[in-house]
């Protein structure tokens, strides 16, 4: 090759190296990101571009591609990192060997350049000046190509070419790094601004009446906004004493609500937490603490933890997560610290607001409860409402109302319950509850406990009892009974306000029960016969009128029985009126026992009794009447040393549609007269 040809060759080769290098390194890869920061997928596509450059350059320049494949290898290895230098070296070796322009057998020089670029990238000579480093690299690459014509000229030229190329690449990377540093400075400024914005946001929230739940949500949301991330959460004191659990989260799965529970200790997530201090964990995979297990399972790599102290104690912990290892740094601490410092004020305000809300809600509940249980004077309805109100206001697993027995004041009767087991354990539960109830009555002190004592809990092992409430119901010093409630499975957290509320609620219930009891007693005086306690004549007439109306409206059967004790006057004259009264009371109890729940038994007057039988035809009333005849014959009345027997005569009548009440009574009365005429102790059915 002549001097002119060699000169043109060298200038052309150098110009192409410099031009292509400059164009490639200044092209906006991945929207301006540094090439070594882009994803593996994008690196692959970029490497394909280098291969195309190799093929196209060789196609247009032919055998005079003047080392274009060397340039492509250097660019690929230097820009993309390992192993792209070797990959391009192998491809270039194959292609240059195919074109017959290689220096060594099998184009070994292309492979060696690829290996050299990768090794240089691996060792990264940081302790020397960039220019000197590039010169060393250029000499190594030039030595690889030493076996050429014009050895000295090519060696010097190759060294110069590689050195200029590497300087252009380094200059490009230096500019990219400078931009990244500027971006980081801007991010720091942005984080500082975000801290001020966060402070402003928190102050705005402090001026609003947020619940504690909403406050927790706001703290996590603001933190994520400040850090520019998508995952965070807040832990606060659990209902289970001695633990923290999740109260709020952003971006996390709902499984954290069930699975994330951290025991109070000196270490959280394996690290001590101090007041006004945060902890950064930038490699969760290396952590062995079980508190971070869920984070690792979900692919998180970095964790930032900040405690919230109130009066020297940790009351909450905010945490933030990222799936990139080493994401968090000291520059993230400022905005989070701003939030953490303001958080106690916000949380305390929310606590106070909720306390006020609870008080207002408690008063409102008491008012509604009082209105509900005083909305009726029916004792059965009041009893059922009392149990329902306890379940509704307390949200417990089970509730029961025990009242003092009317005839035996040393006995409590369970008159209503909700949630009690419906198996053999029910009687055991009632017995144990009654035992504890009597203790509270005697000690005149309600039992309201978050955690049932171990010795008591062992007795209730069949229901896993955790918390219990038993409050005596008293009015003017007189005990009416107790209201009992229990929580199974987990402990409740009864606060002082809850205790006051429950005591006041019990007083309201006691008053409602007493009022309903008094009303029932007065009602019975008005509708019951004083001797037999059966319904009286007035109640009988009203009931019969109602049943006739129902029979007409719904086309139902209806029958009536009127009975009379045989020879009752002679009986009274012989044994006296006290014995006669005993007979009347015994007969009344027998009739109540024989009657159905829908039947109405009444004392008609003197020794006469009636039974109204709804939905009963002629055949049914006769069967019922004859059974009563038989039972009365078998009945023995005991009084002092006397053992007496009586019989009755019965008149039965079936209601004929359209007839009057008077006509039905007259028909039954005539049938009774017929039974007397036929010899007594029998039943006659009206025609």
mmCIF file of C-alpha atoms in Angstrom, residues 45 141 200 208 226 241 280 285 342 350 364-366 513 519 535 541 559 579-580 592 656 659:
data_model
loop_
_atom_site.group_PDB
_atom_site.id
_atom_site.type_symbol
_atom_site.label_atom_id
_atom_site.label_comp_id
_atom_site.label_asym_id
_atom_site.label_seq_id
_atom_site.Cartn_x
_atom_site.Cartn_y
_atom_site.Cartn_z
ATOM 1 C CA UNK A 45 -32.312 -5.153 21.063
ATOM 2 C CA UNK A 141 -6.335 -3.679 21.894
ATOM 3 C CA UNK A 200 -48.835 21.132 54.997
ATOM 4 C CA UNK A 208 -60.390 18.104 59.986
ATOM 5 C CA UNK A 226 -43.464 11.877 49.468
ATOM 6 C CA UNK A 241 -52.366 -7.274 74.106
ATOM 7 C CA UNK A 280 -33.261 1.427 56.367
ATOM 8 C CA UNK A 285 -33.050 -11.234 51.357
ATOM 9 C CA UNK A 342 -46.317 15.373 63.201
ATOM 10 C CA UNK A 350 -58.039 11.331 66.265
ATOM 11 C CA UNK A 364 -77.349 8.102 71.475
ATOM 12 C CA UNK A 365 -77.305 4.323 71.864
ATOM 13 C CA UNK A 366 -78.602 4.594 75.403
ATOM 14 C CA UNK A 513 -88.201 -5.146 83.028
ATOM 15 C CA UNK A 519 -97.903 -4.093 83.903
ATOM 16 C CA UNK A 535 -108.752 -16.159 82.502
ATOM 17 C CA UNK A 541 -116.118 -13.105 76.231
ATOM 18 C CA UNK A 559 -115.607 -25.127 68.953
ATOM 19 C CA UNK A 579 -112.018 -27.834 100.249
ATOM 20 C CA UNK A 580 -114.279 -26.646 97.437
ATOM 21 C CA UNK A 592 -104.377 -25.979 81.564
ATOM 22 C CA UNK A 656 -121.978 -22.582 62.643
ATOM 23 C CA UNK A 659 -124.301 -17.505 64.032
#
